Amino acid sequence: MANTDSLRVRVFSLNCWGIRYVSKHTPQRYDMIGELLSKEEYDIVLLQEVWSEKDYLSLKKKLAFCHPHSHHFKSGVIGSGLAIFSKHRIHDTFLYRYSLNGYPYMVQHGDWFGGKAVGMAVLKLGGLTANVYVTHLHAEYSRDKDSYLPHRVVQAWELQQFVRHTSAAADVVILGGDLNMHPQDLGSRLLMSYTGLRDSYLESAEFDGCEDGMTLIADNPFIGKGSMGPLEKGIRIDYILFKGSSERDVHCDFMSTTKGSAPDHPFPYSDHEALTAALRGPRLLQKTSCDCIMTAELVDIVTEARTEVKVGLHCAERMRYTAARTGAMGLALLFLELAIAAVPWLALGAAQPFPRTSFYLLAALCVAILFTTALLYVFYSAELKSLQGAEDQMRLAVGSLQEELRGFPVAQPHGAQRGALGPEE
Amino acid sequence: MANTDSLRVRVFSLNCWGIRYVSKHTPQRYDMIGELLSKEEYDIVLLQEVWSEKDYLSLKKKLAFCHPHSHHFKSGVIGSGLAIFSKHRIHDTFLYRYSLNGYPYMVQHGDWFGGKAVGMAVLKLGGLTANVYVTHLHAEYSRDKDSYLPHRVVQAWELQQFVRHTSAAADVVILGGDLNMHPQDLGSRLLMSYTGLRDSYLESAEFDGCEDGMTLIADNPFIGKGSMGPLEKGIRIDYILFKGSSERDVHCDFMSTTKGSAPDHPFPYSDHEALTAALRGPRLLQKTSCDCIMTAELVDIVTEARTEVKVGLHCAERMRYTAARTGAMGLALLFLELAIAAVPWLALGAAQPFPRTSFYLLAALCVAILFTTALLYVFYSAELKSLQGAEDQMRLAVGSLQEELRGFPVAQPHGAQRGALGPEE
């Protein structure tokens, strides 16, 4: 670690809404984004929903002069949509694909096909090692009845594990992306408390942008009126998070978001607002109480997450049971049909009373039911395994945290500039 | 990191061949394994192919006194099969599931359903932090015509990435498992060169076990005669690997394998041989030339891996094309059939010459083809994305290594006690 190196880095993050033939004005918006990035020359650009390889390559070409280093993370059926552009050389990359990510038959939501993941890039900023993460979690389609909540909580759990375990050698950690979680949501608390990452909106000395730092606002012309539900004005679900190392601190000098429009253009860059953060550091760490994490609080958060995962477990068990029962009924129906058809065939010479059309249609239906339920059974079994795995890991984590708590007569603040309770300490 | 702490740790690794109702004498063998582990009281026990949760729980119960800490890693449809038992408290766990792992329709091989992965557990051994990894890669069913080679190379690539990026804070790194790769195979070289992990068989001061350290031997009664092919006596595919940190070194004092039989029992513990390694350390590192890795050699290995992944890419592209073409033919056949049937229906009153039985059978066949090829298309698309992702990361790694090489007038030895070229340096 270089002692004398100082860091001044400008980070940009945007969910590009780049679904070809579905998103509005995609080519024009990519042109606008390319133009903005060429002009602003951010150090690090973290993009989400760059679904098309062609769009990535055209951006890469356009940004070759100002951002010679880039990487497009691939996963799932149509890719992870994650891309990073950098002024500084990317020395290493690594991708972690979340074990749970919605359902393949929810084609209208499409998250499953995207293979949601967290991508990591290792950069050298001067003499400092920076681990830069870009991610995009499963969308929330209904706040009141969010059937994907257990999946998103497991994604947040895996995200904190990945950041915590891979960032021990880093001097600076930066995470940007569309977390699809509000600041006070369980997953956000889990991520921030466990990793010690800090929110640039809350930490910034100066802010310019939408009210309350919102990144999905009703004023954006691409947002359907009324789609915000009771949160009329908008929500904050995109973030730039950061932290230094255990010895050195990083600060956020300035943070901004776009405000639902792009200067000199008829429409904004995307349906999400773009985020920019100017980070500065590192300086020798002055441990203050506000930097500390209460182990007891973390126990509560992980316990809450465990409860949510258990809800998901029950739901997945019920779905698997339904699939098995429907499959068994399909099989029984098929046997019944064959038995009915076999009776006149066994009583030689008797005429077949079963109309052929009905016979074949019914048989085809039975086979289709059997095949579909078998696939669903396999899918739900894998979902169950992932949920059980996360629940096991959370139980172990709570045990380990409680063990630590027993060491304190009173729950004490717990130095936490970096992933507070992991092996990095 | 504690300066004065010393480490003496005995590690055990075994592929348990625990497929319920398929593997021979499974309950008796688990009893034997439990007995052995209770008697020997190894510090760390790394098991693979513990497919059944029930078998894991019964082992856990049996080992509660000598190994109070344990974890069963869950993934895929039937689990990862990976388990760890430890004398020392497990503080944290993390699972990385490989992005590629065979094909779901190769049901007879079954690897896909297993969700092959690498599990990590963080232990405190005295004052030292030990990162312990257990893994099991995709099996090799034919050495001459190994259609899973690209998948296994990508697994080895992801394994080295995972170990390298998560072990920066560890004083000791231990990896045990069934790698399904011979010592000189591309994947083994990739793993060892990149991470700096050392092979306990090669490094041990003393060895007792099968000739050449073999772990799958023809003399084992569970191995089908002749299944070894040209490698008559056996192969070495199970390993215990280890390394210290950049400051401190770890040594292997003793290593052993079982020899195709278990004392006082009619059959051995498994179809694989069990491995035991006694590790000692850490002591202050004396850098010697044999500890160093040549960056140039690593460039060659990664380039070779990239070539293998490209072969896999071509193969997956061909398979996806075949699925698409077959699907298109199914669709064309369905339209043709509907057209033929529609002709007499349009010419009102004309008799239907298309026999009903044939009509329905053909229609069902077309629909089945369409559905199956659509699923295969989706699967191959995801496989392609993963292969492309690995290839991209390898290209970037070669670039980064070459950049580093340009720094040396002649390729120079390169300090490598820990993951030689990653961000840990």
Short mmCIF file of C-alpha atoms in Angstrom, two decimals, chain A residues 68-366:
data_model
loop_
_atom_site.label_atom_id
_atom_site.label_comp_id
_atom_site.label_asym_id
_atom_site.label_seq_id
_atom_site.Cartn_x
_atom_site.Cartn_y
_atom_site.Cartn_z
CA PRO A 68 -9.37 2.99 -23.10
CA HIS A 69 -10.10 0.19 -20.60
CA SER A 70 -13.44 -1.55 -20.37
CA HIS A 71 -15.14 -4.84 -19.60
CA HIS A 72 -18.58 -6.29 -20.34
CA PHE A 73 -19.62 -8.99 -17.88
CA LYS A 74 -21.38 -11.97 -19.43
CA SER A 75 -23.80 -14.31 -17.70
CA GLY A 76 -27.28 -15.80 -17.99
CA VAL A 77 -29.05 -16.18 -21.32
CA ILE A 78 -28.86 -12.58 -22.51
CA GLY A 79 -25.93 -11.39 -20.38
CA SER A 80 -25.65 -9.64 -17.03
CA GLY A 81 -26.04 -6.18 -18.61
CA LEU A 82 -23.09 -4.96 -16.52
CA ALA A 83 -20.26 -2.94 -18.04
CA ILE A 84 -17.38 -0.92 -16.74
CA PHE A 85 -15.37 1.76 -18.55
CA SER A 86 -12.24 3.14 -17.00
CA LYS A 87 -9.51 5.69 -17.59
CA HIS A 88 -7.21 3.43 -15.58
CA ARG A 89 -6.01 -0.01 -16.58
CA ILE A 90 -8.23 -2.92 -15.46
CA HIS A 91 -5.83 -5.52 -14.04
CA ASP A 92 -8.24 -8.26 -13.15
CA THR A 93 -11.95 -9.08 -13.30
CA PHE A 94 -14.21 -11.56 -11.58
CA LEU A 95 -17.95 -12.21 -11.82
CA TYR A 96 -20.25 -13.66 -9.17
CA ARG A 97 -23.66 -14.74 -10.42
CA TYR A 98 -26.43 -14.70 -7.81
CA SER A 99 -27.79 -18.14 -7.00
CA LEU A 100 -31.41 -16.92 -7.11
CA ASN A 101 -32.86 -14.56 -9.67
CA GLY A 102 -36.59 -14.95 -10.26
CA TYR A 103 -38.39 -17.53 -12.37
CA PRO A 104 -37.86 -18.46 -16.02
CA TYR A 105 -41.62 -18.66 -16.66
CA MET A 106 -42.09 -15.03 -15.58
CA VAL A 107 -41.07 -14.08 -19.11
CA GLN A 108 -42.81 -10.69 -18.84
CA HIS A 109 -40.39 -9.72 -16.05
CA GLY A 110 -37.39 -11.26 -17.77
CA ASP A 111 -34.97 -10.93 -14.82
CA TRP A 112 -34.20 -14.68 -14.86
CA PHE A 113 -32.88 -14.48 -18.42
CA GLY A 114 -30.55 -11.64 -17.48
CA GLY A 115 -28.39 -13.70 -15.12
CA LYS A 116 -28.10 -10.93 -12.51
CA ALA A 117 -24.63 -10.78 -10.99
CA VAL A 118 -21.97 -8.61 -9.41
CA GLY A 119 -18.91 -7.84 -11.50
CA MET A 120 -15.59 -6.88 -9.97
CA ALA A 121 -12.67 -5.06 -11.57
CA VAL A 122 -9.30 -4.43 -9.95
CA LEU A 123 -7.74 -1.09 -10.88
CA LYS A 124 -4.59 0.67 -9.82
CA LEU A 125 -5.27 4.31 -9.03
CA GLY A 126 -1.80 5.71 -8.65
CA GLY A 127 -0.20 3.45 -6.11
CA LEU A 128 -3.53 2.36 -4.66
CA THR A 129 -5.49 -0.79 -5.37
CA ALA A 130 -9.17 -0.12 -6.02
CA ASN A 131 -11.75 -2.89 -6.14
CA VAL A 132 -14.65 -1.64 -8.20
CA TYR A 133 -17.97 -3.49 -8.19
CA VAL A 134 -20.97 -3.04 -10.46
CA THR A 135 -24.25 -4.82 -9.85
CA HIS A 136 -27.95 -4.96 -10.60
CA LEU A 137 -30.37 -6.82 -8.35
CA HIS A 138 -33.77 -8.31 -9.17
CA ALA A 139 -36.44 -5.69 -9.79
CA GLU A 140 -39.30 -5.03 -7.40
CA TYR A 141 -42.53 -5.16 -9.40
CA SER A 142 -44.88 -4.64 -6.49
CA ARG A 143 -43.95 -3.04 -3.20
CA ASP A 144 -47.00 -4.37 -1.38
CA LYS A 145 -46.88 -7.94 -2.63
CA ASP A 146 -43.28 -8.49 -3.56
CA SER A 147 -42.94 -12.17 -4.41
CA TYR A 148 -39.26 -11.68 -5.27
CA LEU A 149 -38.30 -10.34 -1.83
CA PRO A 150 -36.61 -13.57 -0.60
CA HIS A 151 -34.61 -13.71 -3.85
CA ARG A 152 -33.51 -10.08 -3.47
CA VAL A 153 -32.55 -10.61 0.18
CA VAL A 154 -30.41 -13.61 -0.81
CA GLN A 155 -28.85 -11.49 -3.57
CA ALA A 156 -28.00 -8.77 -1.03
CA TRP A 157 -26.57 -11.45 1.27
CA GLU A 158 -24.38 -12.87 -1.50
CA LEU A 159 -23.36 -9.36 -2.58
CA GLN A 160 -22.11 -8.48 0.92
CA GLN A 161 -20.28 -11.84 1.13
CA PHE A 162 -18.62 -11.27 -2.24
CA VAL A 163 -17.55 -7.68 -1.47
CA ARG A 164 -16.35 -8.56 2.02
CA HIS A 165 -14.33 -11.61 1.04
CA THR A 166 -12.76 -10.17 -2.12
CA SER A 167 -11.85 -6.69 -0.90
CA ALA A 168 -9.35 -7.47 1.86
CA ALA A 169 -6.39 -6.40 -0.25
CA ALA A 170 -8.02 -3.23 -1.57
CA ASP A 171 -7.18 0.30 -0.45
CA VAL A 172 -10.41 1.65 -1.88
CA VAL A 173 -13.71 -0.12 -2.51
CA ILE A 174 -16.34 1.36 -4.83
CA LEU A 175 -19.71 -0.22 -5.57
CA GLY A 176 -22.17 1.25 -8.03
CA GLY A 177 -25.40 0.04 -9.46
CA ASP A 178 -29.12 -0.43 -9.39
CA LEU A 179 -29.83 -2.27 -6.14
CA ASN A 180 -33.62 -2.13 -6.59
CA MET A 181 -33.86 -1.53 -2.84
CA HIS A 182 -34.83 1.60 -0.91
CA PRO A 183 -32.25 2.93 1.57
CA GLN A 184 -34.05 1.46 4.59
CA ASP A 185 -34.90 -1.89 3.00
CA LEU A 186 -33.63 -5.04 4.67
CA GLY A 187 -31.18 -5.83 1.85
CA SER A 188 -29.66 -2.31 1.93
CA ARG A 189 -29.13 -2.50 5.68
CA LEU A 190 -27.64 -5.98 5.36
CA LEU A 191 -25.20 -4.82 2.69
CA MET A 192 -24.08 -1.61 4.37
CA SER A 193 -23.84 -2.93 7.93
CA TYR A 194 -21.90 -6.05 7.01
CA THR A 195 -19.45 -4.50 4.56
CA GLY A 196 -19.04 -1.07 6.14
CA LEU A 197 -19.73 0.53 2.74
CA ARG A 198 -20.95 4.13 2.95
CA ASP A 199 -23.62 5.81 0.87
CA SER A 200 -22.21 8.69 -1.19
CA TYR A 201 -25.59 10.50 -1.10
CA LEU A 202 -25.62 10.51 2.70
CA GLU A 203 -21.89 11.15 3.11
CA SER A 204 -21.38 13.79 0.46
CA ALA A 205 -20.34 17.27 1.57
CA GLU A 206 -22.30 18.77 -1.33
CA PHE A 207 -25.25 17.44 -3.30
CA ASP A 208 -26.97 18.53 -6.46
CA GLY A 209 -29.83 16.51 -7.88
CA CYS A 210 -33.33 15.21 -7.31
CA GLU A 211 -35.10 15.69 -4.00
CA ASP A 212 -34.00 13.08 -1.45
CA GLY A 213 -31.46 11.76 -3.94
CA MET A 214 -34.17 9.93 -5.87
CA THR A 215 -33.05 8.01 -8.94
CA LEU A 216 -36.39 6.80 -10.33
CA ILE A 217 -38.66 9.84 -10.49
CA ALA A 218 -42.22 10.42 -11.63
CA ASP A 219 -41.08 13.45 -13.67
CA ASN A 220 -39.00 11.25 -15.96
CA PRO A 221 -41.00 10.98 -19.23
CA PHE A 222 -40.07 7.27 -19.59
CA ILE A 223 -41.74 6.41 -16.28
CA GLY A 224 -45.38 5.39 -16.63
CA LYS A 225 -47.64 7.77 -14.72
CA GLY A 226 -48.92 6.08 -11.61
CA SER A 227 -46.31 3.30 -11.74
CA MET A 228 -44.73 4.79 -8.62
CA GLY A 229 -47.74 3.79 -6.54
CA PRO A 230 -47.99 5.57 -3.22
CA LEU A 231 -44.41 6.91 -3.53
CA GLU A 232 -45.61 9.70 -5.76
CA LYS A 233 -42.48 11.68 -6.41
CA GLY A 234 -40.00 8.86 -6.82
CA ILE A 235 -37.68 6.43 -5.10
CA ARG A 236 -33.95 6.05 -4.46
CA ILE A 237 -32.76 2.64 -5.64
CA ASP A 238 -29.45 3.41 -7.45
CA TYR A 239 -26.33 3.95 -5.39
CA ILE A 240 -22.65 4.72 -5.40
CA LEU A 241 -21.17 3.20 -2.23
CA PHE A 242 -17.57 3.41 -1.08
CA LYS A 243 -15.12 2.73 1.71
CA GLY A 244 -11.40 2.92 2.37
CA SER A 245 -9.32 0.30 4.10
CA SER A 246 -8.91 -0.38 7.79
CA GLU A 247 -6.04 2.11 7.89
CA ARG A 248 -7.13 4.79 5.50
CA ASP A 249 -10.33 6.66 4.95
CA VAL A 250 -12.07 7.89 1.80
CA HIS A 251 -14.46 10.83 1.61
CA CYS A 252 -17.13 11.96 -0.79
CA ASP A 253 -16.74 15.63 -1.74
CA PHE A 254 -19.60 15.96 -4.15
CA MET A 255 -22.53 13.93 -5.37
CA SER A 256 -25.10 14.60 -8.04
CA THR A 257 -27.93 13.02 -10.01
CA THR A 258 -29.59 14.02 -13.25
CA LYS A 259 -33.09 15.44 -12.83
CA GLY A 260 -35.27 13.64 -15.35
CA SER A 261 -33.95 15.52 -18.37
CA ALA A 262 -30.75 15.91 -20.36
CA PRO A 263 -29.52 19.38 -21.36
CA ASP A 264 -30.14 20.16 -25.06
CA HIS A 265 -31.96 16.89 -25.66
CA PRO A 266 -35.69 16.12 -25.97
CA PHE A 267 -35.57 13.19 -23.53
CA PRO A 268 -33.39 11.98 -20.62
CA TYR A 269 -30.52 9.48 -20.77
CA SER A 270 -32.59 6.65 -19.31
CA ASP A 271 -35.65 5.85 -17.19
CA HIS A 272 -33.28 5.93 -14.19
CA GLU A 273 -31.30 9.01 -13.20
CA ALA A 274 -27.52 8.98 -13.56
CA LEU A 275 -25.33 9.30 -10.46
CA THR A 276 -21.95 10.96 -10.11
CA ALA A 277 -19.73 10.95 -7.04
CA ALA A 278 -16.37 12.64 -6.49
CA LEU A 279 -14.30 10.67 -4.00
CA ARG A 280 -11.17 11.87 -2.24
CA GLY A 281 -8.67 10.20 0.00
CA PRO A 282 -7.20 8.25 1.50
CA ARG A 283 -6.16 9.97 4.68
CA LEU A 284 -5.06 8.33 7.91
CA LEU A 285 -8.11 7.03 9.64
CA GLN A 286 -9.44 8.88 12.67
CA LYS A 287 -11.67 6.32 14.30
CA THR A 288 -14.90 7.98 15.34
CA SER A 289 -17.93 6.43 16.89
CA CYS A 290 -20.10 7.06 13.84
CA ASP A 291 -17.80 4.79 11.82
CA CYS A 292 -18.56 1.86 14.06
CA ILE A 293 -21.09 -0.86 13.66
CA MET A 294 -22.93 -2.43 16.53
CA THR A 295 -22.59 -6.17 16.43
CA ALA A 296 -25.95 -6.43 18.19
CA GLU A 297 -27.63 -4.45 15.44
CA LEU A 298 -26.07 -6.70 12.85
CA VAL A 299 -27.43 -9.77 14.65
CA ASP A 300 -30.92 -8.24 14.37
CA ILE A 301 -30.51 -7.49 10.67
CA VAL A 302 -29.22 -10.99 9.82
CA THR A 303 -32.02 -12.53 11.91
CA GLU A 304 -34.56 -10.44 9.99
CA ALA A 305 -32.99 -11.59 6.70
CA ARG A 306 -33.15 -15.20 7.88
CA THR A 307 -36.87 -14.83 8.59
CA GLU A 308 -37.41 -13.46 5.09
CA VAL A 309 -35.46 -16.36 3.57
CA LYS A 310 -37.58 -18.79 5.60
CA VAL A 311 -40.72 -17.23 4.13
CA GLY A 312 -39.19 -17.84 0.70
CA LEU A 313 -38.39 -21.43 1.70
CA HIS A 314 -41.99 -22.14 2.67
CA CYS A 315 -43.21 -20.59 -0.56
CA ALA A 316 -40.76 -22.62 -2.69
CA GLU A 317 -41.70 -25.81 -0.82
CA ARG A 318 -45.39 -25.16 -1.50
CA MET A 319 -44.68 -24.48 -5.18
CA ARG A 320 -42.64 -27.67 -5.49
CA TYR A 321 -45.40 -29.63 -3.77
CA THR A 322 -47.97 -28.16 -6.15
CA ALA A 323 -45.80 -29.10 -9.13
CA ALA A 324 -45.40 -32.67 -7.82
CA ARG A 325 -49.15 -33.04 -7.14
CA THR A 326 -50.10 -31.67 -10.58
CA GLY A 327 -47.58 -34.04 -12.19
CA ALA A 328 -49.02 -36.99 -10.27
CA MET A 329 -52.54 -36.03 -11.40
CA GLY A 330 -51.35 -35.82 -15.02
CA LEU A 331 -49.82 -39.29 -14.70
CA ALA A 332 -52.97 -40.72 -13.14
CA LEU A 333 -55.09 -39.21 -15.91
CA LEU A 334 -52.81 -40.73 -18.53
CA PHE A 335 -53.09 -44.20 -16.93
CA LEU A 336 -56.87 -43.83 -16.65
CA GLU A 337 -57.16 -42.90 -20.29
CA LEU A 338 -54.99 -45.82 -21.39
CA ALA A 339 -57.07 -48.17 -19.20
CA ILE A 340 -60.34 -46.95 -20.70
CA ALA A 341 -58.97 -47.33 -24.22
CA ALA A 342 -57.55 -50.78 -23.42
CA VAL A 343 -60.87 -52.30 -22.28
CA PRO A 344 -62.50 -52.76 -25.74
CA TRP A 345 -59.09 -53.72 -27.15
CA LEU A 346 -58.79 -56.53 -24.58
CA ALA A 347 -62.41 -57.61 -25.18
CA LEU A 348 -61.47 -58.57 -28.73
CA GLY A 349 -63.81 -57.38 -31.42
CA ALA A 350 -65.63 -54.84 -29.29
CA ALA A 351 -65.85 -51.44 -30.94
CA GLN A 352 -63.68 -48.61 -29.55
CA PRO A 353 -66.11 -46.16 -27.93
CA PHE A 354 -63.35 -43.62 -27.11
CA PRO A 355 -63.36 -40.92 -29.84
CA ARG A 356 -59.89 -40.81 -31.36
CA THR A 357 -59.65 -37.03 -31.41
CA SER A 358 -60.38 -36.79 -27.70
CA PHE A 359 -58.00 -39.66 -27.01
CA TYR A 360 -55.00 -37.99 -28.66
CA LEU A 361 -55.78 -34.52 -27.35
CA LEU A 362 -56.09 -35.83 -23.81
CA ALA A 363 -52.89 -37.89 -24.11
CA ALA A 364 -50.96 -34.88 -25.45
CA LEU A 365 -52.30 -32.77 -22.57
CA CYS A 366 -51.19 -35.37 -20.01
#
